[in-house]
């Protein structure tokens, strides 16, 4: 049997997905996978170890919340502080935080119960006070639903201390599903998503970062405008990493994972969750999102079967090719799935093969319909609030009025201004995806009052000129 191993000398310790196939047993493979390097920074004296501020935003009681938060208190690292932030003093997560602070009095920890609105992104609004009051330059932003290993901080600081490194992040994995929908989500995150995430970061041609567990320096982010500058975007995690990337600082991954306890999730929850992030990604990483269906097993199998039948001139073999293709793809995903979970101490009970097969088939069958559904819409639901995603990646809260979804406090003039701006961005996205990042920067430079007030005839004329110039290949009209 062939097992996927990841070489520890590759660019990302996971080791960032250059798979090498060796004949071995599952036990040996998992044993090697769990032999993570001892963090060097953790062995330094307190006065020599780079200090770290751990920021953990909270809202409600996530699955396994106590264990998740406690995993930061027990980090094997000599010098760090933990800053918890929540928008309300009455949030039930406050009681768990205070209990843990009493349990670990030697750990420097504090709780901020204050929200400052700097944009439409609730996570940024929750984090902004923690960001501003953090004592140390190195920041570790870790979501409340994430469990991390004791050595994660030490190994991450080791990576971040290397010359030219600006971001250290960890592979998101799903654990502890308690329903059919949650099992589908776990299979997606631990197979298809994990493969793509590691492969893209290994190739390292562009930024690809999820905000579950990230480390970077506040001084680097301040040069990109600070955390508040990203408060209007829904995919702030990758945009922050992209801003640091543009400073010439590369991204690294350790062999650690950001484990998310799923709990109960309905199939509808899975559908809405996955479509939400496709709708966000299609404006942030347009080119990658457009080619996404060609990474799916069914689409790849159909293309392969067609080529196979044309090559041999035997259409009768098409079905056999699809069967062999599906079985090999399934086997590779199952090996990857069990290898990842075998290295985790938090999911005690492995998923039976038949349940993995049920969740895997469901995910593969609904992948393309879900993608089409997501690409056709702009509305998402996040933390019980609805948002409309714009072409520049920003999100605007919206409400339903008289059977129609409208942005909050939207006037007819503002609505027409949004349409003109969206038309402008659409032309840029169609003609050249490479300009999308520049266009987001141009839009960010526009004064807030210009975005909120009605467009005058002159302003509409300027937008029309910029769209026309883009069509003619003359570039984008950069409005001041």
Tab-separated table of C-alpha atoms in Angstrom:
chain	number	residue	atom	x	y	z
A	1	UNK	CA	0.000	0.000	0.000
A	2	UNK	CA	1.232	3.522	-0.726
A	3	UNK	CA	1.092	6.197	1.952
A	4	UNK	CA	1.625	9.923	1.495
A	5	UNK	CA	4.541	11.305	3.493
A	6	UNK	CA	5.686	14.884	3.619
A	7	UNK	CA	9.396	15.656	3.666
A	8	UNK	CA	10.468	17.787	6.608
A	9	UNK	CA	13.051	19.679	4.580
A	10	UNK	CA	10.578	21.164	2.113
A	11	UNK	CA	9.578	24.804	2.158
A	12	UNK	CA	6.595	24.372	4.460
A	13	UNK	CA	6.887	21.904	7.238
A	14	UNK	CA	3.616	20.122	6.487
A	15	UNK	CA	5.484	19.686	4.528
A	16	UNK	CA	3.821	21.843	2.168
A	17	UNK	CA	2.589	19.321	-0.095
A	18	UNK	CA	5.315	17.826	-2.054
A	19	UNK	CA	3.981	14.314	-1.674
A	20	UNK	CA	6.398	11.436	-2.018
A	21	UNK	CA	4.985	7.939	-2.213
A	22	UNK	CA	6.644	5.160	-0.285
A	23	UNK	CA	5.376	1.671	0.474
A	24	UNK	CA	4.622	1.686	4.176
A	25	UNK	CA	2.005	1.004	6.800
A	26	UNK	CA	-0.480	3.495	8.200
A	27	UNK	CA	1.112	3.192	11.632
A	28	UNK	CA	4.601	4.090	10.419
A	29	UNK	CA	3.320	6.972	8.298
A	30	UNK	CA	1.344	8.491	11.149
A	31	UNK	CA	4.225	8.034	13.579
A	32	UNK	CA	6.517	9.995	11.268
A	33	UNK	CA	3.858	12.624	10.727
A	34	UNK	CA	3.488	13.258	14.446
A	35	UNK	CA	7.250	13.699	14.990
A	36	UNK	CA	7.189	17.473	14.852
A	37	UNK	CA	10.459	19.336	15.375
A	38	UNK	CA	11.069	20.708	18.852
A	39	UNK	CA	10.576	24.496	18.835
A	40	UNK	CA	13.858	26.323	19.357
A	41	UNK	CA	12.257	29.572	20.503
A	42	UNK	CA	10.547	27.765	23.379
A	43	UNK	CA	13.943	26.914	24.874
A	44	UNK	CA	15.138	30.523	25.053
A	45	UNK	CA	15.242	32.474	28.337
A	46	UNK	CA	12.289	34.762	28.987
A	47	UNK	CA	14.322	37.900	28.262
A	48	UNK	CA	15.540	36.545	24.908
A	49	UNK	CA	12.412	34.935	23.467
A	50	UNK	CA	10.505	37.195	21.034
A	51	UNK	CA	7.341	38.246	22.913
A	52	UNK	CA	3.978	37.447	21.317
A	53	UNK	CA	0.465	38.819	21.738
A	54	UNK	CA	-2.195	36.165	21.116
A	55	UNK	CA	-5.485	37.708	19.974
A	56	UNK	CA	-8.599	35.559	20.233
A	57	UNK	CA	-11.910	37.131	19.114
A	58	UNK	CA	-15.037	35.616	20.675
A	59	UNK	CA	-18.748	35.538	19.936
A	60	UNK	CA	-20.965	33.035	21.691
A	61	UNK	CA	-19.960	29.549	22.759
A	62	UNK	CA	-18.370	27.645	19.881
A	63	UNK	CA	-18.053	23.869	19.896
A	64	UNK	CA	-15.320	22.745	22.266
A	65	UNK	CA	-14.723	26.400	23.242
A	66	UNK	CA	-13.156	25.723	26.643
A	67	UNK	CA	-10.575	23.298	25.232
A	68	UNK	CA	-9.897	25.623	22.299
A	69	UNK	CA	-9.146	28.604	24.520
A	70	UNK	CA	-7.243	26.526	27.052
A	71	UNK	CA	-4.886	25.341	24.309
A	72	UNK	CA	-3.442	28.871	24.156
A	73	UNK	CA	-2.976	29.065	27.933
A	74	UNK	CA	-0.877	25.881	27.819
A	75	UNK	CA	1.478	26.927	25.016
A	76	UNK	CA	5.051	25.782	25.577
A	77	UNK	CA	6.544	29.243	25.130
A	78	UNK	CA	8.305	31.507	27.651
A	79	UNK	CA	6.808	34.920	26.897
A	80	UNK	CA	3.338	35.739	25.618
A	81	UNK	CA	0.104	37.482	26.516
A	82	UNK	CA	-3.450	36.496	25.582
A	83	UNK	CA	-5.992	39.157	24.681
A	84	UNK	CA	-9.590	37.987	24.422
A	85	UNK	CA	-12.123	40.290	22.807
A	86	UNK	CA	-15.901	40.157	22.785
A	87	UNK	CA	-18.479	42.750	21.814
A	88	UNK	CA	-20.704	42.397	24.891
A	89	UNK	CA	-20.137	41.831	28.600
A	90	UNK	CA	-23.136	39.487	28.638
A	91	UNK	CA	-21.745	37.162	25.964
A	92	UNK	CA	-21.664	33.605	27.437
A	93	UNK	CA	-18.043	33.188	26.293
A	94	UNK	CA	-17.029	35.753	28.948
A	95	UNK	CA	-17.658	33.286	31.783
A	96	UNK	CA	-15.450	30.626	30.214
A	97	UNK	CA	-12.633	33.117	29.669
A	98	UNK	CA	-12.748	34.295	33.281
A	99	UNK	CA	-12.720	30.744	34.583
A	100	UNK	CA	-9.614	29.980	32.524
A	101	UNK	CA	-7.919	33.181	33.681
A	102	UNK	CA	-8.483	32.075	37.279
A	103	UNK	CA	-7.219	28.569	36.481
A	104	UNK	CA	-3.982	29.924	34.939
A	105	UNK	CA	-3.054	32.962	37.075
A	106	UNK	CA	0.572	32.839	35.912
A	107	UNK	CA	-0.419	33.443	32.279
A	108	UNK	CA	-0.761	37.101	31.343
A	109	UNK	CA	-4.290	37.349	29.967
A	110	UNK	CA	-6.980	40.023	29.737
A	111	UNK	CA	-10.466	40.418	28.347
A	112	UNK	CA	-11.719	43.354	26.268
A	113	UNK	CA	-15.495	43.783	26.131
A	114	UNK	CA	-15.659	46.566	23.604
A	115	UNK	CA	-16.403	46.825	19.903
A	116	UNK	CA	-15.325	49.624	17.598
A	117	UNK	CA	-16.944	49.848	14.189
A	118	UNK	CA	-14.321	50.404	11.509
A	119	UNK	CA	-16.115	48.585	8.688
A	120	UNK	CA	-18.662	45.907	7.864
A	121	UNK	CA	-16.447	42.953	8.890
A	122	UNK	CA	-17.567	41.883	12.411
A	123	UNK	CA	-14.314	40.073	13.147
A	124	UNK	CA	-12.218	43.184	12.489
A	125	UNK	CA	-14.587	45.315	14.574
A	126	UNK	CA	-14.158	42.837	17.405
A	127	UNK	CA	-10.368	42.690	17.068
A	128	UNK	CA	-9.492	46.344	16.580
A	129	UNK	CA	-9.143	47.221	20.295
A	130	UNK	CA	-7.046	44.100	20.921
A	131	UNK	CA	-4.850	45.033	17.960
A	132	UNK	CA	-4.319	48.570	19.231
A	133	UNK	CA	-3.614	47.599	22.845
A	134	UNK	CA	-1.469	44.504	22.218
A	135	UNK	CA	1.867	44.893	24.007
A	136	UNK	CA	4.034	43.061	21.484
A	137	UNK	CA	4.855	43.392	17.808
A	138	UNK	CA	4.344	39.721	16.938
A	139	UNK	CA	0.631	38.971	16.767
A	140	UNK	CA	-0.998	35.562	16.657
A	141	UNK	CA	-4.647	35.872	15.626
A	142	UNK	CA	-6.425	32.620	16.398
A	143	UNK	CA	-10.159	32.067	15.981
A	144	UNK	CA	-12.192	30.959	18.973
A	145	UNK	CA	-13.219	27.676	17.314
A	146	UNK	CA	-9.611	26.552	16.808
A	147	UNK	CA	-7.591	24.102	18.926
A	148	UNK	CA	-3.791	24.177	18.627
A	149	UNK	CA	-0.937	21.961	19.777
A	150	UNK	CA	1.265	23.046	22.722
A	151	UNK	CA	4.299	23.590	20.491
A	152	UNK	CA	2.500	25.583	17.808
A	153	UNK	CA	3.587	29.023	19.014
A	154	UNK	CA	7.239	28.048	19.420
A	155	UNK	CA	7.504	26.476	15.964
A	156	UNK	CA	5.676	29.436	14.434
A	157	UNK	CA	8.037	31.965	16.014
A	158	UNK	CA	10.947	29.887	14.704
A	159	UNK	CA	9.561	30.306	11.189
A	160	UNK	CA	8.689	33.987	11.587
A	161	UNK	CA	12.193	34.733	12.865
A	162	UNK	CA	13.747	33.612	9.580
A	163	UNK	CA	14.834	36.404	7.208
A	164	UNK	CA	12.214	37.460	4.692
A	165	UNK	CA	9.228	35.785	6.396
A	166	UNK	CA	6.176	37.971	7.024
A	167	UNK	CA	3.330	35.506	7.684
A	168	UNK	CA	3.184	32.108	9.360
A	169	UNK	CA	-0.068	30.175	9.073
A	170	UNK	CA	-1.398	26.707	9.786
A	171	UNK	CA	-3.469	24.236	7.823
A	172	UNK	CA	-7.169	24.332	8.817
A	173	UNK	CA	-8.516	20.882	9.668
A	174	UNK	CA	-11.952	19.773	10.857
A	175	UNK	CA	-12.510	17.419	13.791
A	176	UNK	CA	-15.330	16.032	15.939
A	177	UNK	CA	-18.311	16.083	13.543
A	178	UNK	CA	-21.623	15.201	15.188
A	179	UNK	CA	-23.970	15.137	12.198
A	180	UNK	CA	-24.127	14.130	8.546
A	181	UNK	CA	-23.667	17.712	7.322
A	182	UNK	CA	-20.662	18.145	9.594
A	183	UNK	CA	-19.121	14.961	8.206
A	184	UNK	CA	-19.434	16.343	4.680
A	185	UNK	CA	-17.724	19.544	5.860
A	186	UNK	CA	-14.941	17.535	7.516
A	187	UNK	CA	-14.327	15.460	4.404
A	188	UNK	CA	-14.147	18.627	2.290
A	189	UNK	CA	-11.711	20.460	4.591
A	190	UNK	CA	-9.471	17.456	5.225
A	191	UNK	CA	-9.237	16.314	1.596
A	192	UNK	CA	-10.077	18.674	-1.267
A	193	UNK	CA	-9.410	21.907	0.619
A	194	UNK	CA	-6.265	20.601	2.313
A	195	UNK	CA	-4.791	19.447	-1.002
A	196	UNK	CA	-5.409	22.761	-2.719
A	197	UNK	CA	-4.296	24.846	0.262
A	198	UNK	CA	-0.997	23.029	0.637
A	199	UNK	CA	-0.329	22.818	-3.091
A	200	UNK	CA	-0.884	26.537	-3.667
A	201	UNK	CA	1.337	27.438	-0.718
A	202	UNK	CA	4.031	25.068	-1.939
A	203	UNK	CA	4.055	26.632	-5.400
A	204	UNK	CA	3.984	30.054	-3.682
A	205	UNK	CA	3.021	32.064	-6.752
A	206	UNK	CA	0.494	34.117	-4.792
A	207	UNK	CA	-0.913	34.630	-1.335
A	208	UNK	CA	-3.251	31.887	-0.097
A	209	UNK	CA	-4.032	32.227	3.604
A	210	UNK	CA	-7.054	31.383	5.752
A	211	UNK	CA	-7.505	33.410	8.915
A	212	UNK	CA	-8.032	30.551	11.344
A	213	UNK	CA	-4.516	30.796	12.819
A	214	UNK	CA	-2.004	33.378	11.541
A	215	UNK	CA	1.114	35.069	12.880
A	216	UNK	CA	2.592	38.314	11.562
A	217	UNK	CA	4.168	41.509	12.842
A	218	UNK	CA	2.019	44.508	13.588
A	219	UNK	CA	4.755	46.749	12.201
A	220	UNK	CA	4.414	45.014	8.817
A	221	UNK	CA	0.646	45.363	8.818
A	222	UNK	CA	0.855	49.010	9.867
A	223	UNK	CA	2.849	49.698	6.723
A	224	UNK	CA	-0.156	48.379	4.774
A	225	UNK	CA	-2.556	50.721	6.574
A	226	UNK	CA	-3.192	48.791	9.787
A	227	UNK	CA	-5.952	46.357	10.670
A	228	UNK	CA	-8.728	48.943	10.341
A	229	UNK	CA	-7.955	49.369	6.634
A	230	UNK	CA	-9.303	45.849	6.032
A	231	UNK	CA	-12.520	46.279	8.019
A	232	UNK	CA	-14.680	46.658	4.921
A	233	UNK	CA	-13.576	43.366	3.317
A	234	UNK	CA	-15.126	39.973	3.982
A	235	UNK	CA	-11.924	38.047	3.124
A	236	UNK	CA	-9.697	40.165	5.324
A	237	UNK	CA	-7.426	37.217	6.146
A	238	UNK	CA	-6.059	36.695	2.655
A	239	UNK	CA	-6.026	40.422	1.854
A	240	UNK	CA	-3.892	41.101	4.940
A	241	UNK	CA	-1.521	38.326	3.913
A	242	UNK	CA	-1.496	39.672	0.359
A	243	UNK	CA	-0.598	43.165	1.617
A	244	UNK	CA	2.357	41.718	3.545
A	245	UNK	CA	3.293	39.574	0.533
A	246	UNK	CA	3.543	42.731	-1.593
A	247	UNK	CA	6.182	44.033	0.823
A	248	UNK	CA	8.438	41.227	-0.366
A	249	UNK	CA	7.825	39.060	2.699
A	250	UNK	CA	7.001	35.423	2.013
A	251	UNK	CA	4.552	33.128	3.783
A	252	UNK	CA	5.506	29.957	5.653
A	253	UNK	CA	3.619	27.046	7.185
A	254	UNK	CA	4.629	24.862	10.096
A	255	UNK	CA	3.710	21.218	10.632
A	256	UNK	CA	0.959	22.365	13.009
A	257	UNK	CA	-2.762	22.458	12.286
A	258	UNK	CA	-5.658	24.704	13.246
A	259	UNK	CA	-8.255	22.151	14.341
A	260	UNK	CA	-11.869	23.267	14.226
A	261	UNK	CA	-14.482	21.303	16.178
A	262	UNK	CA	-17.533	21.063	13.934
A	263	UNK	CA	-20.219	19.737	16.225
A	264	UNK	CA	-23.666	19.657	14.599
A	265	UNK	CA	-24.162	21.036	11.098
A	266	UNK	CA	-27.076	20.422	8.761
A	267	UNK	CA	-26.608	19.792	5.015
A	268	UNK	CA	-28.138	23.224	4.436
A	269	UNK	CA	-25.559	24.792	6.770
A	270	UNK	CA	-22.808	23.112	4.777
A	271	UNK	CA	-24.270	24.389	1.500
A	272	UNK	CA	-24.550	27.981	2.756
A	273	UNK	CA	-21.111	27.934	4.381
A	274	UNK	CA	-19.335	26.689	1.271
A	275	UNK	CA	-21.271	28.990	-1.104
A	276	UNK	CA	-20.495	31.938	1.163
A	277	UNK	CA	-16.763	31.603	0.714
A	278	UNK	CA	-17.016	30.876	-3.008
A	279	UNK	CA	-18.921	34.152	-3.395
A	280	UNK	CA	-16.236	35.997	-1.463
A	281	UNK	CA	-13.350	34.339	-3.324
A	282	UNK	CA	-14.747	35.043	-6.781
A	283	UNK	CA	-14.010	38.747	-6.271
A	284	UNK	CA	-10.799	38.410	-4.266
A	285	UNK	CA	-9.034	35.659	-6.251
A	286	UNK	CA	-11.071	35.663	-9.439
A	287	UNK	CA	-8.813	33.621	-11.704
A	288	UNK	CA	-8.322	30.836	-9.156
A	289	UNK	CA	-12.050	30.650	-8.456
A	290	UNK	CA	-12.946	30.404	-12.144
A	291	UNK	CA	-10.714	27.368	-12.660
A	292	UNK	CA	-11.838	25.732	-9.412
A	293	UNK	CA	-14.259	23.229	-11.048
A	294	UNK	CA	-11.345	21.737	-12.990
A	295	UNK	CA	-9.832	20.535	-9.709
A	296	UNK	CA	-12.901	18.416	-8.883
A	297	UNK	CA	-12.884	14.661	-9.400
A	298	UNK	CA	-16.018	14.444	-11.559
A	299	UNK	CA	-15.003	17.215	-13.977
A	300	UNK	CA	-11.448	15.868	-14.190
A	301	UNK	CA	-12.816	12.362	-14.734
A	302	UNK	CA	-15.109	13.453	-17.566
A	303	UNK	CA	-12.286	15.308	-19.285
A	304	UNK	CA	-9.954	12.340	-18.837
A	305	UNK	CA	-12.564	9.872	-20.059
A	306	UNK	CA	-13.182	11.923	-23.184
A	307	UNK	CA	-9.462	12.155	-23.932
A	308	UNK	CA	-8.989	8.460	-23.205
A	309	UNK	CA	-11.802	7.445	-25.545
A	310	UNK	CA	-10.531	9.719	-28.330
A	311	UNK	CA	-6.972	8.438	-27.913
A	312	UNK	CA	-7.939	4.766	-28.171
A	313	UNK	CA	-10.986	5.249	-30.346
A	314	UNK	CA	-13.004	3.051	-27.980
A	315	UNK	CA	-16.001	4.815	-26.446
A	316	UNK	CA	-16.975	1.591	-24.686
A	317	UNK	CA	-14.002	2.100	-22.328
A	318	UNK	CA	-15.246	5.475	-21.094
A	319	UNK	CA	-17.257	3.968	-18.236
A	320	UNK	CA	-14.348	1.808	-17.101
A	321	UNK	CA	-12.050	4.828	-17.120
A	322	UNK	CA	-14.488	6.809	-14.950
A	323	UNK	CA	-14.798	3.901	-12.532
A	324	UNK	CA	-11.028	3.480	-12.184
A	325	UNK	CA	-10.533	7.255	-11.906
A	326	UNK	CA	-13.160	7.561	-9.148
A	327	UNK	CA	-11.760	4.632	-7.143
A	328	UNK	CA	-8.195	5.962	-7.290
A	329	UNK	CA	-9.326	9.474	-6.343
A	330	UNK	CA	-11.388	8.091	-3.457
A	331	UNK	CA	-8.472	5.990	-2.198
A	332	UNK	CA	-6.062	8.951	-2.269
A	333	UNK	CA	-8.553	11.141	-0.387
A	334	UNK	CA	-9.202	8.465	2.220
A	335	UNK	CA	-5.490	7.950	2.832
A	336	UNK	CA	-4.974	11.694	3.189
A	337	UNK	CA	-8.001	11.976	5.486
A	338	UNK	CA	-6.910	9.201	7.829
A	339	UNK	CA	-3.304	10.393	7.832
A	340	UNK	CA	-4.275	13.896	8.953
A	341	UNK	CA	-6.673	12.679	11.631
A	342	UNK	CA	-4.251	10.003	12.814
A	343	UNK	CA	-1.863	12.778	13.810
A	344	UNK	CA	-4.497	14.563	15.912
A	345	UNK	CA	-5.123	13.756	19.552
A	346	UNK	CA	-8.512	15.492	19.632
A	347	UNK	CA	-10.597	13.196	17.441
A	348	UNK	CA	-10.508	10.018	19.452
A	349	UNK	CA	-12.830	7.945	17.291
A	350	UNK	CA	-12.028	7.552	13.573
A	351	UNK	CA	-14.818	7.860	11.029
A	352	UNK	CA	-15.956	4.463	9.670
A	353	UNK	CA	-15.149	3.881	6.013
A	354	UNK	CA	-18.808	3.696	4.992
A	355	UNK	CA	-19.552	7.073	6.577
A	356	UNK	CA	-16.502	8.598	4.935
A	357	UNK	CA	-17.702	7.177	1.606
A	358	UNK	CA	-21.189	8.619	2.156
A	359	UNK	CA	-19.836	12.080	2.976
A	360	UNK	CA	-17.246	11.927	0.165
A	361	UNK	CA	-19.823	10.984	-2.489
A	362	UNK	CA	-22.159	13.731	-1.264
A	363	UNK	CA	-19.433	16.350	-1.435
A	364	UNK	CA	-18.289	15.314	-4.896
A	365	UNK	CA	-21.812	15.206	-6.338
A	366	UNK	CA	-22.903	18.590	-4.975
A	367	UNK	CA	-19.576	20.352	-5.682
A	368	UNK	CA	-20.453	21.599	-9.173
A	369	UNK	CA	-24.099	22.598	-8.437
A	370	UNK	CA	-22.922	24.396	-5.304
A	371	UNK	CA	-20.256	26.223	-7.306
A	372	UNK	CA	-22.789	27.357	-9.941
A	373	UNK	CA	-25.210	28.487	-7.226
A	374	UNK	CA	-22.488	30.460	-5.435
A	375	UNK	CA	-21.122	32.109	-8.576
A	376	UNK	CA	-24.623	33.282	-9.536
A	377	UNK	CA	-25.230	35.233	-6.308
A	378	UNK	CA	-23.734	38.032	-4.224
A	379	UNK	CA	-25.552	37.664	-0.880
A	380	UNK	CA	-24.015	35.794	2.087
A	381	UNK	CA	-24.954	35.122	5.701
A	382	UNK	CA	-22.263	35.460	8.356
A	383	UNK	CA	-22.921	35.348	12.091
A	384	UNK	CA	-26.682	35.849	11.597
A	385	UNK	CA	-26.145	38.971	9.471
A	386	UNK	CA	-26.678	39.173	5.724
A	387	UNK	CA	-24.163	40.927	3.485
A	388	UNK	CA	-24.019	41.778	-0.186
A	389	UNK	CA	-20.570	41.224	-1.695
A	390	UNK	CA	-19.300	43.865	-4.087
A	391	UNK	CA	-16.861	43.320	-6.913
A	392	UNK	CA	-14.014	44.920	-4.956
A	393	UNK	CA	-14.383	42.321	-2.168
A	394	UNK	CA	-16.110	44.627	0.301
A	395	UNK	CA	-19.263	43.576	2.085
A	396	UNK	CA	-22.330	45.692	2.787
A	397	UNK	CA	-24.950	44.653	5.384
A	398	UNK	CA	-28.333	44.147	3.740
A	399	UNK	CA	-31.903	43.593	4.872
A	400	UNK	CA	-35.040	42.218	3.248
A	401	UNK	CA	-37.740	44.795	2.564
A	402	UNK	CA	-40.963	43.995	0.726
A	403	UNK	CA	-39.498	40.773	-0.628
A	404	UNK	CA	-36.341	42.494	-1.951
A	405	UNK	CA	-32.843	42.525	-0.488
A	406	UNK	CA	-31.442	46.040	-0.125
A	407	UNK	CA	-28.359	47.420	1.585
A	408	UNK	CA	-28.986	49.162	4.887
A	409	UNK	CA	-29.638	52.897	4.671
A	410	UNK	CA	-29.273	52.811	0.885
A	411	UNK	CA	-30.623	55.692	-1.161
A	412	UNK	CA	-31.483	55.467	-4.825
A	413	UNK	CA	-28.524	57.673	-5.701
A	414	UNK	CA	-26.129	55.511	-3.735
A	415	UNK	CA	-27.609	52.414	-5.335
A	416	UNK	CA	-26.958	53.787	-8.823
A	417	UNK	CA	-23.446	54.736	-7.783
A	418	UNK	CA	-22.861	51.173	-6.630
A	419	UNK	CA	-24.122	49.852	-9.958
A	420	UNK	CA	-21.766	52.091	-11.911
A	421	UNK	CA	-18.839	51.104	-9.723
A	422	UNK	CA	-19.726	47.415	-10.020
A	423	UNK	CA	-19.938	47.753	-13.826
A	424	UNK	CA	-16.517	49.340	-13.848
A	425	UNK	CA	-15.010	46.527	-11.784
A	426	UNK	CA	-16.735	43.876	-13.872
A	427	UNK	CA	-15.055	45.193	-17.016
A	428	UNK	CA	-11.680	45.135	-15.275
A	429	UNK	CA	-12.211	41.582	-14.031
A	430	UNK	CA	-13.217	40.365	-17.479
A	431	UNK	CA	-10.420	42.103	-19.385
A	432	UNK	CA	-7.595	41.449	-16.972
A	433	UNK	CA	-7.673	39.686	-13.632
A	434	UNK	CA	-4.183	40.984	-12.886
A	435	UNK	CA	-5.653	44.474	-12.478
A	436	UNK	CA	-8.118	43.393	-9.794
A	437	UNK	CA	-5.694	44.029	-6.932
A	438	UNK	CA	-4.811	47.450	-8.295
A	439	UNK	CA	-8.477	48.282	-8.713
A	440	UNK	CA	-9.184	47.372	-5.085
A	441	UNK	CA	-6.396	49.696	-4.031
A	442	UNK	CA	-7.817	52.495	-6.195
A	443	UNK	CA	-11.238	52.072	-4.665
A	444	UNK	CA	-9.754	52.076	-1.168
A	445	UNK	CA	-8.207	55.461	-1.895
A	446	UNK	CA	-11.587	57.036	-2.693
A	447	UNK	CA	-12.870	59.323	0.091
A	448	UNK	CA	-15.697	57.864	2.131
A	449	UNK	CA	-18.024	60.763	1.300
A	450	UNK	CA	-17.577	60.040	-2.418
A	451	UNK	CA	-18.838	56.499	-1.868
A	452	UNK	CA	-21.795	57.544	0.254
A	453	UNK	CA	-23.070	60.535	-1.712
A	454	UNK	CA	-24.975	60.432	-4.981
A	455	UNK	CA	-22.978	60.595	-8.147
A	456	UNK	CA	-23.159	63.869	-10.015
A	457	UNK	CA	-23.402	63.970	-13.801
A	458	UNK	CA	-19.698	64.739	-13.953
A	459	UNK	CA	-18.802	61.757	-11.772
A	460	UNK	CA	-20.970	59.436	-13.870
A	461	UNK	CA	-19.247	60.750	-16.964
A	462	UNK	CA	-15.846	59.975	-15.412
A	463	UNK	CA	-16.889	56.401	-14.631
A	464	UNK	CA	-18.174	55.952	-18.174
A	465	UNK	CA	-14.859	57.222	-19.524
A	466	UNK	CA	-12.884	54.828	-17.329
A	467	UNK	CA	-14.998	51.862	-18.461
A	468	UNK	CA	-14.580	52.900	-22.071
A	469	UNK	CA	-10.830	53.266	-21.699
A	470	UNK	CA	-10.625	49.806	-20.144
A	471	UNK	CA	-12.516	48.307	-23.069
A	472	UNK	CA	-10.142	50.004	-25.476
A	473	UNK	CA	-7.142	48.628	-23.585
A	474	UNK	CA	-6.020	52.054	-22.483
A	475	UNK	CA	-6.025	51.209	-18.788
A	476	UNK	CA	-8.078	52.272	-15.774
A	477	UNK	CA	-9.000	55.866	-15.023
A	478	UNK	CA	-7.512	56.473	-11.583
A	479	UNK	CA	-9.885	58.892	-9.859
A	480	UNK	CA	-8.371	61.050	-7.151
